[in-house]
């Protein structure tokens, strides 16, 4: 009798458990979820409430009710894409054009961007806050605000430092602006102030990324605390057997930046490179290859972009900013053009070598005003494609977007994977990007927090971004 009573109670408990129904704001059912941390693809349901992932479960493992449901049968789900290097800039006359870019990011499944320095800080901060409160459609913005550079800086809005006191004041102003990271540029800054800026920013708890003046070695840059190297020129310099010689010539005024390129390329050393890669890994330094813009700019003399679809979203003000790089490319000597193309080919190989060595990469387009034909939104997908063309696996390429982006900015508690407790910034694709990286553009739905954009709504968003 006791045994029968026990079994009856057990069955009752099991039955109650099975009948428990959880309620969510949004259920995404039957998705093939790409887990970037492992590379596994699992048939799962994702449950979301108030912009947060509440549960990720095997299909059929629990009962649920949801205010709305997306059937993702035959679809692939992963974190929303991150573009880890863009620019919102160009002065007051281009504020509206830059604001229009925000639609292009969402239309391309990009739910987060890292704004690597510009001159529209007031507007960017306003957009950042409105996007966070869902008053404005756009990606989450992590911004550096104005760049730090030396006197007579190349880019408008830069914080120009000439003394150690200037460095302190510049960082004081960035703290007051509440920027998300610090960006250091290399056009005019002295080697001493460059290293001082990195060290001082790290003392204040900032993540720091930047270019590197060729008057400094990569080793010293890493030792100072640099977290992210923007572009591959500086990795190439640190991988060349003649880096010290070139650095000395740069400091003595015997060599210019572009004149140094062939010398460094010819002196690339596998042994030196591997030592550099090991140090980048040891110090947890991320590298942003920006291959797509490199390829685009290297072939401006050969490729006609005047019929590009995305020119319809730029506006004449942005297009006008493209002319400087175009003139430079067309007026270059034949030797300079060939050197640029050799460098472009080399950078593709260097990216694969970095990835093979385990150096953490970040996908960034460098899109924005002045960067000719490198369009906000679509260029992030082009960046992933160029990585894969150069031998990076589709999985590793996808990791360079949201997964590594969240790690770089220390945001892994909220972003980077499809898991419980993360912000529900997600993209659903109609085909598997692990099979073909170009499938990253076959977007079915974008989820941005509590906002859901269907395929038709994304098409309407893109249409609304066109400028007459």
CSV table of C-alpha atoms in Angstrom, one decimal:
chain,number,residue,atom,x,y,z
A,1,UNK,CA,0.0,0.0,0.0
A,2,UNK,CA,2.8,2.4,0.9
A,3,UNK,CA,4.6,1.6,-2.4
A,4,UNK,CA,1.4,2.3,-4.4
A,5,UNK,CA,0.9,5.6,-2.6
A,6,UNK,CA,4.5,6.6,-3.3
A,7,UNK,CA,4.2,5.8,-7.0
A,8,UNK,CA,0.9,7.7,-7.2
A,9,UNK,CA,2.6,10.8,-5.6
A,10,UNK,CA,5.5,10.5,-7.9
A,11,UNK,CA,3.3,10.3,-11.0
A,12,UNK,CA,1.3,13.3,-9.7
A,13,UNK,CA,4.6,15.4,-9.3
A,14,UNK,CA,5.8,14.4,-12.8
A,15,UNK,CA,2.4,15.3,-14.2
A,16,UNK,CA,2.4,18.7,-12.5
A,17,UNK,CA,5.9,19.4,-13.8
A,18,UNK,CA,4.9,18.5,-17.3
A,19,UNK,CA,1.9,20.7,-17.2
A,20,UNK,CA,3.8,23.8,-15.9
A,21,UNK,CA,3.5,26.5,-18.5
A,22,UNK,CA,5.9,29.4,-18.6
A,23,UNK,CA,4.8,32.7,-20.1
A,24,UNK,CA,7.1,34.9,-22.2
A,25,UNK,CA,6.9,38.0,-24.3
A,26,UNK,CA,8.4,36.5,-27.4
A,27,UNK,CA,9.1,32.9,-28.4
A,28,UNK,CA,11.3,32.0,-31.3
A,29,UNK,CA,10.6,28.4,-32.1
A,30,UNK,CA,12.3,25.6,-34.1
A,31,UNK,CA,15.5,27.7,-34.8
A,32,UNK,CA,18.9,26.2,-35.7
A,33,UNK,CA,20.9,28.2,-33.2
A,34,UNK,CA,24.5,28.9,-34.0
A,35,UNK,CA,26.4,28.9,-30.7
A,36,UNK,CA,29.6,30.9,-31.6
A,37,UNK,CA,31.4,29.9,-28.4
A,38,UNK,CA,31.4,26.2,-29.4
A,39,UNK,CA,30.6,26.2,-33.1
A,40,UNK,CA,27.6,23.9,-32.4
A,41,UNK,CA,24.3,24.3,-34.2
A,42,UNK,CA,21.3,23.2,-32.1
A,43,UNK,CA,17.6,22.8,-32.8
A,44,UNK,CA,16.2,25.1,-30.1
A,45,UNK,CA,13.5,27.5,-28.9
A,46,UNK,CA,14.5,30.9,-27.5
A,47,UNK,CA,12.3,32.7,-25.1
A,48,UNK,CA,12.5,36.4,-24.5
A,49,UNK,CA,10.8,38.9,-22.1
A,50,UNK,CA,11.5,42.6,-21.8
A,51,UNK,CA,14.5,42.5,-24.1
A,52,UNK,CA,16.3,39.7,-22.3
A,53,UNK,CA,16.7,36.1,-23.2
A,54,UNK,CA,14.9,34.1,-20.5
A,55,UNK,CA,15.6,30.6,-21.7
A,56,UNK,CA,17.2,28.6,-24.6
A,57,UNK,CA,15.8,25.1,-24.7
A,58,UNK,CA,15.7,22.1,-26.9
A,59,UNK,CA,12.5,22.0,-29.0
A,60,UNK,CA,9.6,20.3,-27.2
A,61,UNK,CA,11.3,20.3,-23.7
A,62,UNK,CA,8.8,22.5,-22.0
A,63,UNK,CA,5.3,24.0,-22.3
A,64,UNK,CA,5.1,27.8,-22.9
A,65,UNK,CA,2.8,30.6,-23.8
A,66,UNK,CA,4.0,33.7,-25.6
A,67,UNK,CA,2.5,37.1,-26.5
A,68,UNK,CA,4.0,36.6,-29.9
A,69,UNK,CA,5.8,33.8,-31.7
A,70,UNK,CA,8.3,33.6,-34.6
A,71,UNK,CA,8.5,30.2,-36.3
A,72,UNK,CA,12.1,29.9,-37.3
A,73,UNK,CA,11.8,26.5,-38.9
A,74,UNK,CA,14.6,26.0,-41.4
A,75,UNK,CA,16.2,29.2,-40.3
A,76,UNK,CA,19.5,30.0,-38.5
A,77,UNK,CA,19.8,32.2,-35.5
A,78,UNK,CA,22.9,33.9,-34.0
A,79,UNK,CA,23.7,37.1,-32.1
A,80,UNK,CA,23.0,40.3,-34.0
A,81,UNK,CA,26.1,41.4,-35.9
A,82,UNK,CA,28.6,43.9,-34.5
A,83,UNK,CA,30.5,46.3,-36.7
A,84,UNK,CA,33.6,46.9,-34.6
A,85,UNK,CA,34.9,49.9,-36.5
A,86,UNK,CA,32.8,52.7,-37.9
A,87,UNK,CA,32.9,56.5,-38.0
A,88,UNK,CA,30.0,58.9,-37.3
A,89,UNK,CA,31.6,62.2,-38.5
A,90,UNK,CA,31.8,64.9,-41.1
A,91,UNK,CA,30.7,68.1,-39.3
A,92,UNK,CA,27.3,69.7,-38.6
A,93,UNK,CA,26.2,69.6,-42.3
A,94,UNK,CA,26.4,65.8,-42.3
A,95,UNK,CA,24.5,65.1,-39.0
A,96,UNK,CA,21.3,64.1,-40.9
A,97,UNK,CA,23.3,61.8,-43.2
A,98,UNK,CA,25.0,60.1,-40.3
A,99,UNK,CA,21.7,59.6,-38.5
A,100,UNK,CA,20.4,58.0,-41.6
A,101,UNK,CA,23.2,55.4,-41.4
A,102,UNK,CA,21.6,54.0,-38.3
A,103,UNK,CA,18.8,52.5,-40.4
A,104,UNK,CA,21.3,50.9,-42.7
A,105,UNK,CA,22.9,49.1,-39.8
A,106,UNK,CA,19.6,47.6,-38.6
A,107,UNK,CA,18.5,46.7,-42.1
A,108,UNK,CA,21.8,44.7,-42.4
A,109,UNK,CA,21.3,42.8,-39.1
A,110,UNK,CA,23.9,44.9,-37.3
A,111,UNK,CA,22.6,45.5,-33.8
A,112,UNK,CA,25.8,47.1,-32.3
A,113,UNK,CA,28.5,49.4,-33.6
A,114,UNK,CA,31.8,50.7,-32.2
A,115,UNK,CA,32.2,54.3,-33.3
A,116,UNK,CA,36.0,54.7,-33.5
A,117,UNK,CA,36.2,58.5,-33.2
A,118,UNK,CA,34.6,61.5,-34.8
A,119,UNK,CA,33.4,65.1,-34.5
A,120,UNK,CA,29.7,64.6,-33.9
A,121,UNK,CA,29.9,63.5,-30.2
A,122,UNK,CA,26.9,65.6,-29.0
A,123,UNK,CA,24.7,64.0,-31.7
A,124,UNK,CA,26.1,60.5,-31.2
A,125,UNK,CA,25.5,60.6,-27.5
A,126,UNK,CA,21.9,61.8,-28.1
A,127,UNK,CA,21.3,58.9,-30.6
A,128,UNK,CA,23.0,56.4,-28.3
A,129,UNK,CA,20.5,57.3,-25.5
A,130,UNK,CA,17.5,57.4,-27.7
A,131,UNK,CA,18.4,54.0,-29.2
A,132,UNK,CA,18.8,52.6,-25.7
A,133,UNK,CA,15.3,53.7,-24.8
A,134,UNK,CA,14.0,52.5,-28.2
A,135,UNK,CA,12.9,56.0,-29.2
A,136,UNK,CA,15.1,55.8,-32.2
A,137,UNK,CA,15.8,52.9,-34.6
A,138,UNK,CA,19.4,52.0,-34.7
A,139,UNK,CA,22.2,49.8,-33.3
A,140,UNK,CA,23.6,50.1,-29.8
A,141,UNK,CA,26.4,52.6,-30.1
A,142,UNK,CA,29.7,52.2,-28.1
A,143,UNK,CA,31.7,55.4,-28.9
A,144,UNK,CA,35.1,56.8,-28.4
A,145,UNK,CA,33.9,60.4,-28.8
A,146,UNK,CA,36.8,62.5,-30.2
A,147,UNK,CA,40.1,60.9,-31.0
A,148,UNK,CA,43.3,61.8,-29.2
A,149,UNK,CA,46.1,63.1,-31.5
A,150,UNK,CA,48.9,65.6,-31.7
A,151,UNK,CA,48.9,69.3,-32.7
A,152,UNK,CA,47.2,70.2,-36.0
A,153,UNK,CA,45.5,66.8,-36.1
A,154,UNK,CA,44.3,65.4,-39.3
A,155,UNK,CA,40.7,64.8,-38.2
A,156,UNK,CA,38.3,67.5,-37.1
A,157,UNK,CA,37.2,67.4,-33.5
A,158,UNK,CA,40.4,65.6,-32.3
A,159,UNK,CA,41.7,66.3,-28.8
A,160,UNK,CA,45.2,67.7,-29.6
A,161,UNK,CA,47.9,66.9,-27.0
A,162,UNK,CA,51.4,68.4,-27.0
A,163,UNK,CA,52.4,67.9,-23.3
A,164,UNK,CA,51.7,65.4,-20.5
A,165,UNK,CA,49.3,67.9,-19.0
A,166,UNK,CA,47.4,68.0,-22.3
A,167,UNK,CA,47.1,64.2,-22.2
A,168,UNK,CA,45.6,64.4,-18.7
A,169,UNK,CA,43.1,67.1,-19.7
A,170,UNK,CA,42.1,65.2,-22.8
A,171,UNK,CA,41.3,62.1,-20.7
A,172,UNK,CA,39.5,64.3,-18.2
A,173,UNK,CA,37.2,65.5,-21.0
A,174,UNK,CA,36.6,62.0,-22.3
A,175,UNK,CA,35.7,60.8,-18.8
A,176,UNK,CA,33.3,63.8,-18.5
A,177,UNK,CA,31.7,62.7,-21.9
A,178,UNK,CA,31.3,59.2,-20.5
A,179,UNK,CA,32.8,57.6,-23.6
A,180,UNK,CA,32.9,53.8,-23.9
A,181,UNK,CA,36.6,53.5,-24.9
A,182,UNK,CA,39.5,55.7,-25.9
A,183,UNK,CA,40.8,56.0,-29.5
A,184,UNK,CA,44.3,57.3,-30.2
A,185,UNK,CA,45.3,58.4,-33.7
A,186,UNK,CA,48.8,58.7,-35.2
A,187,UNK,CA,48.9,61.7,-37.5
A,188,UNK,CA,50.6,64.2,-35.3
A,189,UNK,CA,51.1,62.7,-31.8
A,190,UNK,CA,54.6,62.4,-30.4
A,191,UNK,CA,55.9,59.0,-29.4
A,192,UNK,CA,56.1,60.1,-25.8
A,193,UNK,CA,52.5,61.4,-25.6
A,194,UNK,CA,51.2,58.4,-27.5
A,195,UNK,CA,52.6,56.0,-24.9
A,196,UNK,CA,51.6,58.3,-22.1
A,197,UNK,CA,48.0,58.5,-23.4
A,198,UNK,CA,47.7,54.7,-23.4
A,199,UNK,CA,49.2,54.3,-19.9
A,200,UNK,CA,47.0,57.1,-18.4
A,201,UNK,CA,43.9,55.8,-20.1
A,202,UNK,CA,44.5,52.3,-18.7
A,203,UNK,CA,45.0,53.8,-15.2
A,204,UNK,CA,41.5,55.2,-15.5
A,205,UNK,CA,40.0,51.8,-16.5
A,206,UNK,CA,39.4,52.6,-20.1
A,207,UNK,CA,39.6,50.1,-23.0
A,208,UNK,CA,42.1,51.6,-25.5
A,209,UNK,CA,42.4,51.1,-29.2
A,210,UNK,CA,44.2,53.0,-31.9
A,211,UNK,CA,46.6,53.4,-34.7
A,212,UNK,CA,50.3,53.5,-33.9
A,213,UNK,CA,52.8,56.2,-34.9
A,214,UNK,CA,55.7,54.6,-36.8
A,215,UNK,CA,58.0,56.5,-34.4
A,216,UNK,CA,57.0,53.8,-31.8
A,217,UNK,CA,57.6,50.1,-31.9
A,218,UNK,CA,54.7,47.7,-31.6
A,219,UNK,CA,56.4,46.1,-28.6
A,220,UNK,CA,56.3,49.4,-26.7
A,221,UNK,CA,52.7,49.9,-27.7
A,222,UNK,CA,51.7,46.6,-26.3
A,223,UNK,CA,53.7,47.1,-23.1
A,224,UNK,CA,52.0,50.4,-22.5
A,225,UNK,CA,48.6,48.6,-22.4
A,226,UNK,CA,47.0,49.0,-25.8
A,227,UNK,CA,43.9,46.7,-26.1
A,228,UNK,CA,43.2,46.9,-29.8
A,229,UNK,CA,45.2,47.7,-32.9
A,230,UNK,CA,43.2,49.3,-35.6
A,231,UNK,CA,44.4,48.2,-39.1
A,232,UNK,CA,47.3,46.0,-40.1
A,233,UNK,CA,50.0,48.5,-40.9
A,234,UNK,CA,51.2,48.3,-37.4
A,235,UNK,CA,51.1,44.6,-37.1
A,236,UNK,CA,53.2,44.4,-40.3
A,237,UNK,CA,55.7,46.8,-38.8
A,238,UNK,CA,56.0,44.6,-35.6
A,239,UNK,CA,56.4,41.5,-37.9
A,240,UNK,CA,59.3,43.0,-39.9
A,241,UNK,CA,62.9,42.2,-39.0
A,242,UNK,CA,63.8,45.9,-39.7
A,243,UNK,CA,61.3,47.5,-37.4
A,244,UNK,CA,63.9,49.2,-35.2
A,245,UNK,CA,65.7,50.6,-38.2
A,246,UNK,CA,62.5,52.0,-39.7
A,247,UNK,CA,61.4,53.4,-36.4
A,248,UNK,CA,64.8,55.2,-36.1
A,249,UNK,CA,64.4,56.6,-39.6
A,250,UNK,CA,60.9,57.8,-38.9
A,251,UNK,CA,62.1,59.6,-35.7
A,252,UNK,CA,64.9,61.2,-37.7
A,253,UNK,CA,62.6,62.4,-40.5
A,254,UNK,CA,64.5,60.2,-43.0
A,255,UNK,CA,61.4,58.2,-44.0
A,256,UNK,CA,57.7,58.8,-44.4
A,257,UNK,CA,54.7,56.5,-43.6
A,258,UNK,CA,54.0,55.3,-47.1
A,259,UNK,CA,57.7,55.1,-48.0
A,260,UNK,CA,58.1,52.7,-45.1
A,261,UNK,CA,55.6,50.2,-46.5
A,262,UNK,CA,57.7,48.5,-49.2
A,263,UNK,CA,60.7,48.3,-46.8
A,264,UNK,CA,58.6,46.7,-44.1
A,265,UNK,CA,56.8,44.3,-46.5
A,266,UNK,CA,60.1,43.1,-47.9
A,267,UNK,CA,61.5,42.5,-44.4
A,268,UNK,CA,58.5,40.5,-43.1
A,269,UNK,CA,59.9,37.6,-41.1
A,270,UNK,CA,58.0,34.5,-40.1
A,271,UNK,CA,60.1,34.2,-36.9
A,272,UNK,CA,59.5,37.9,-35.9
A,273,UNK,CA,55.9,37.6,-36.8
A,274,UNK,CA,55.3,34.5,-34.6
A,275,UNK,CA,57.0,36.2,-31.7
A,276,UNK,CA,54.7,39.2,-32.3
A,277,UNK,CA,51.6,37.1,-32.5
A,278,UNK,CA,52.5,35.3,-29.3
A,279,UNK,CA,52.9,38.7,-27.5
A,280,UNK,CA,49.5,39.9,-28.9
A,281,UNK,CA,47.9,36.7,-27.5
A,282,UNK,CA,49.8,36.9,-24.1
A,283,UNK,CA,48.7,40.5,-23.6
A,284,UNK,CA,45.1,39.9,-24.9
A,285,UNK,CA,45.4,42.5,-27.7
A,286,UNK,CA,42.7,42.4,-30.4
A,287,UNK,CA,43.4,43.3,-34.0
A,288,UNK,CA,41.0,45.0,-36.4
A,289,UNK,CA,42.1,44.0,-40.0
A,290,UNK,CA,39.6,46.3,-42.0
A,291,UNK,CA,40.3,44.3,-45.1
A,292,UNK,CA,37.2,45.3,-47.1
A,293,UNK,CA,38.1,49.0,-47.1
A,294,UNK,CA,41.7,48.2,-47.9
A,295,UNK,CA,40.6,46.2,-50.9
A,296,UNK,CA,38.1,48.9,-52.0
A,297,UNK,CA,40.7,51.8,-51.8
A,298,UNK,CA,43.5,49.7,-53.4
A,299,UNK,CA,41.4,49.3,-56.5
A,300,UNK,CA,39.8,52.7,-56.9
A,301,UNK,CA,41.8,53.1,-60.1
A,302,UNK,CA,40.2,50.0,-61.6
A,303,UNK,CA,36.7,49.6,-60.2
A,304,UNK,CA,33.8,51.9,-61.2
A,305,UNK,CA,31.6,52.5,-58.2
A,306,UNK,CA,29.3,55.1,-59.7
A,307,UNK,CA,26.4,52.6,-60.1
A,308,UNK,CA,26.7,51.2,-56.5
A,309,UNK,CA,23.3,50.7,-55.1
A,310,UNK,CA,24.3,52.0,-51.7
A,311,UNK,CA,25.2,55.4,-53.1
A,312,UNK,CA,21.4,56.0,-53.0
A,313,UNK,CA,21.6,56.0,-49.2
A,314,UNK,CA,24.7,58.3,-48.8
A,315,UNK,CA,23.6,61.7,-50.0
A,316,UNK,CA,25.7,64.2,-51.9
A,317,UNK,CA,27.3,65.5,-48.8
A,318,UNK,CA,28.8,62.1,-48.0
A,319,UNK,CA,29.7,61.4,-51.6
A,320,UNK,CA,31.6,64.7,-51.8
A,321,UNK,CA,33.8,63.5,-48.9
A,322,UNK,CA,34.9,60.5,-51.0
A,323,UNK,CA,36.6,62.7,-53.6
A,324,UNK,CA,39.9,63.1,-51.6
A,325,UNK,CA,40.8,59.5,-51.6
A,326,UNK,CA,39.6,59.0,-55.2
A,327,UNK,CA,41.8,61.8,-56.5
A,328,UNK,CA,44.7,60.5,-54.5
A,329,UNK,CA,44.3,57.0,-56.0
A,330,UNK,CA,43.9,58.3,-59.6
A,331,UNK,CA,46.8,60.7,-59.3
A,332,UNK,CA,49.2,58.1,-57.8
A,333,UNK,CA,52.2,56.8,-59.8
A,334,UNK,CA,52.0,53.3,-61.3
A,335,UNK,CA,54.5,52.1,-58.7
A,336,UNK,CA,52.4,53.5,-55.8
A,337,UNK,CA,49.3,51.8,-57.2
A,338,UNK,CA,51.1,48.4,-57.5
A,339,UNK,CA,52.6,48.8,-54.0
A,340,UNK,CA,49.1,49.4,-52.6
A,341,UNK,CA,47.7,46.3,-54.3
A,342,UNK,CA,50.7,44.2,-53.1
A,343,UNK,CA,50.0,45.5,-49.6
A,344,UNK,CA,46.3,44.6,-49.9
A,345,UNK,CA,47.2,41.0,-50.9
A,346,UNK,CA,49.7,40.8,-48.0
A,347,UNK,CA,47.2,42.0,-45.5
A,348,UNK,CA,44.8,39.2,-46.5
A,349,UNK,CA,47.5,36.6,-45.8
A,350,UNK,CA,48.5,38.4,-42.6
A,351,UNK,CA,44.9,38.1,-41.3
A,352,UNK,CA,44.9,34.4,-41.9
A,353,UNK,CA,48.2,34.1,-40.1
A,354,UNK,CA,47.0,36.1,-37.1
A,355,UNK,CA,43.8,33.9,-36.9
A,356,UNK,CA,45.8,30.7,-37.3
A,357,UNK,CA,48.0,31.8,-34.4
A,358,UNK,CA,45.0,32.4,-32.2
A,359,UNK,CA,45.2,36.2,-32.1
A,360,UNK,CA,41.7,37.6,-31.5
A,361,UNK,CA,40.3,39.6,-34.5
A,362,UNK,CA,37.5,42.1,-34.7
A,363,UNK,CA,35.4,42.6,-37.8
A,364,UNK,CA,35.2,46.3,-38.6
A,365,UNK,CA,34.2,48.1,-41.8
A,366,UNK,CA,35.7,51.5,-41.2
A,367,UNK,CA,32.6,52.8,-42.9
A,368,UNK,CA,31.6,56.5,-42.8
A,369,UNK,CA,32.3,59.8,-44.4
A,370,UNK,CA,35.6,60.2,-46.2
A,371,UNK,CA,36.1,56.4,-46.6
A,372,UNK,CA,35.2,56.1,-50.3
A,373,UNK,CA,32.5,53.5,-51.2
A,374,UNK,CA,32.7,51.8,-47.9
A,375,UNK,CA,29.1,51.8,-47.0
A,376,UNK,CA,27.6,51.6,-43.5
A,377,UNK,CA,25.8,48.2,-43.0
A,378,UNK,CA,26.6,46.2,-46.0
A,379,UNK,CA,30.4,46.7,-45.6
A,380,UNK,CA,30.4,44.6,-42.4
A,381,UNK,CA,29.2,41.6,-44.5
A,382,UNK,CA,31.8,42.4,-47.1
A,383,UNK,CA,34.5,42.3,-44.4
A,384,UNK,CA,33.4,38.9,-43.3
A,385,UNK,CA,33.5,37.7,-46.9
A,386,UNK,CA,37.0,39.0,-47.5
A,387,UNK,CA,38.2,37.2,-44.3
A,388,UNK,CA,36.8,33.9,-45.6
A,389,UNK,CA,38.3,34.5,-49.1
A,390,UNK,CA,41.7,34.7,-47.4
A,391,UNK,CA,41.3,31.4,-45.6
A,392,UNK,CA,39.6,32.3,-42.3
A,393,UNK,CA,36.8,29.8,-41.6
A,394,UNK,CA,33.2,31.1,-41.7
A,395,UNK,CA,32.9,30.2,-37.9
A,396,UNK,CA,36.0,32.2,-37.0
A,397,UNK,CA,34.9,35.1,-39.2
A,398,UNK,CA,31.5,35.2,-37.5
A,399,UNK,CA,33.2,35.2,-34.1
A,400,UNK,CA,35.1,38.4,-35.0
A,401,UNK,CA,31.7,40.2,-35.0
A,402,UNK,CA,29.5,40.0,-31.9
A,403,UNK,CA,31.4,37.3,-30.0
A,404,UNK,CA,34.8,39.0,-30.0
A,405,UNK,CA,33.3,42.5,-30.0
A,406,UNK,CA,31.6,41.8,-26.6
A,407,UNK,CA,34.9,40.4,-25.2
A,408,UNK,CA,36.9,43.4,-26.4
A,409,UNK,CA,34.6,45.9,-24.6
A,410,UNK,CA,34.1,43.7,-21.6
A,411,UNK,CA,30.4,43.3,-22.3
A,412,UNK,CA,30.1,39.5,-22.2
A,413,UNK,CA,27.6,39.6,-19.4
A,414,UNK,CA,25.1,41.2,-21.8
A,415,UNK,CA,26.2,40.3,-25.4
A,416,UNK,CA,28.0,38.0,-27.7
A,417,UNK,CA,26.2,34.6,-27.3
A,418,UNK,CA,22.7,33.2,-27.5
A,419,UNK,CA,22.2,32.3,-23.9
A,420,UNK,CA,20.1,33.0,-20.8
A,421,UNK,CA,20.5,36.5,-19.4
A,422,UNK,CA,21.9,38.1,-22.5
A,423,UNK,CA,20.3,41.1,-24.2
A,424,UNK,CA,18.0,39.8,-27.0
A,425,UNK,CA,19.9,41.3,-29.9
A,426,UNK,CA,19.5,38.5,-32.5
A,427,UNK,CA,19.4,37.9,-36.2
A,428,UNK,CA,17.6,35.1,-38.0
A,429,UNK,CA,19.0,34.1,-41.3
A,430,UNK,CA,17.3,32.1,-44.1
A,431,UNK,CA,20.4,30.0,-44.8
A,432,UNK,CA,23.5,28.8,-42.9
A,433,UNK,CA,26.4,31.2,-42.9
A,434,UNK,CA,28.7,28.4,-41.7
A,435,UNK,CA,28.1,26.8,-45.2
A,436,UNK,CA,28.5,30.0,-47.1
A,437,UNK,CA,29.5,33.3,-45.4
A,438,UNK,CA,27.4,35.2,-48.0
A,439,UNK,CA,24.4,33.8,-46.2
A,440,UNK,CA,25.0,36.4,-43.5
A,441,UNK,CA,23.1,38.8,-45.8
A,442,UNK,CA,20.0,36.5,-46.2
A,443,UNK,CA,18.2,38.1,-43.3
A,444,UNK,CA,14.8,36.9,-42.2
A,445,UNK,CA,14.3,38.8,-39.0
A,446,UNK,CA,16.2,41.1,-36.7
A,447,UNK,CA,15.4,41.3,-33.0
A,448,UNK,CA,16.8,44.4,-31.2
A,449,UNK,CA,15.9,44.2,-27.5
A,450,UNK,CA,12.1,44.3,-27.5
A,451,UNK,CA,11.9,45.5,-31.1
A,452,UNK,CA,11.2,42.9,-33.9
A,453,UNK,CA,11.9,43.7,-37.5
A,454,UNK,CA,10.4,41.2,-40.0
A,455,UNK,CA,11.9,40.8,-43.5
A,456,UNK,CA,9.3,43.1,-45.0
A,457,UNK,CA,9.9,45.7,-42.3
A,458,UNK,CA,13.6,45.6,-42.9
A,459,UNK,CA,13.0,46.2,-46.6
A,460,UNK,CA,10.8,49.2,-45.8
A,461,UNK,CA,13.5,50.5,-43.4
A,462,UNK,CA,16.1,50.2,-46.2
A,463,UNK,CA,13.7,52.0,-48.6
A,464,UNK,CA,13.2,54.8,-46.1
A,465,UNK,CA,16.9,55.3,-45.9
A,466,UNK,CA,17.1,56.3,-49.6
A,467,UNK,CA,18.1,59.9,-50.2
A,468,UNK,CA,16.6,61.7,-53.2
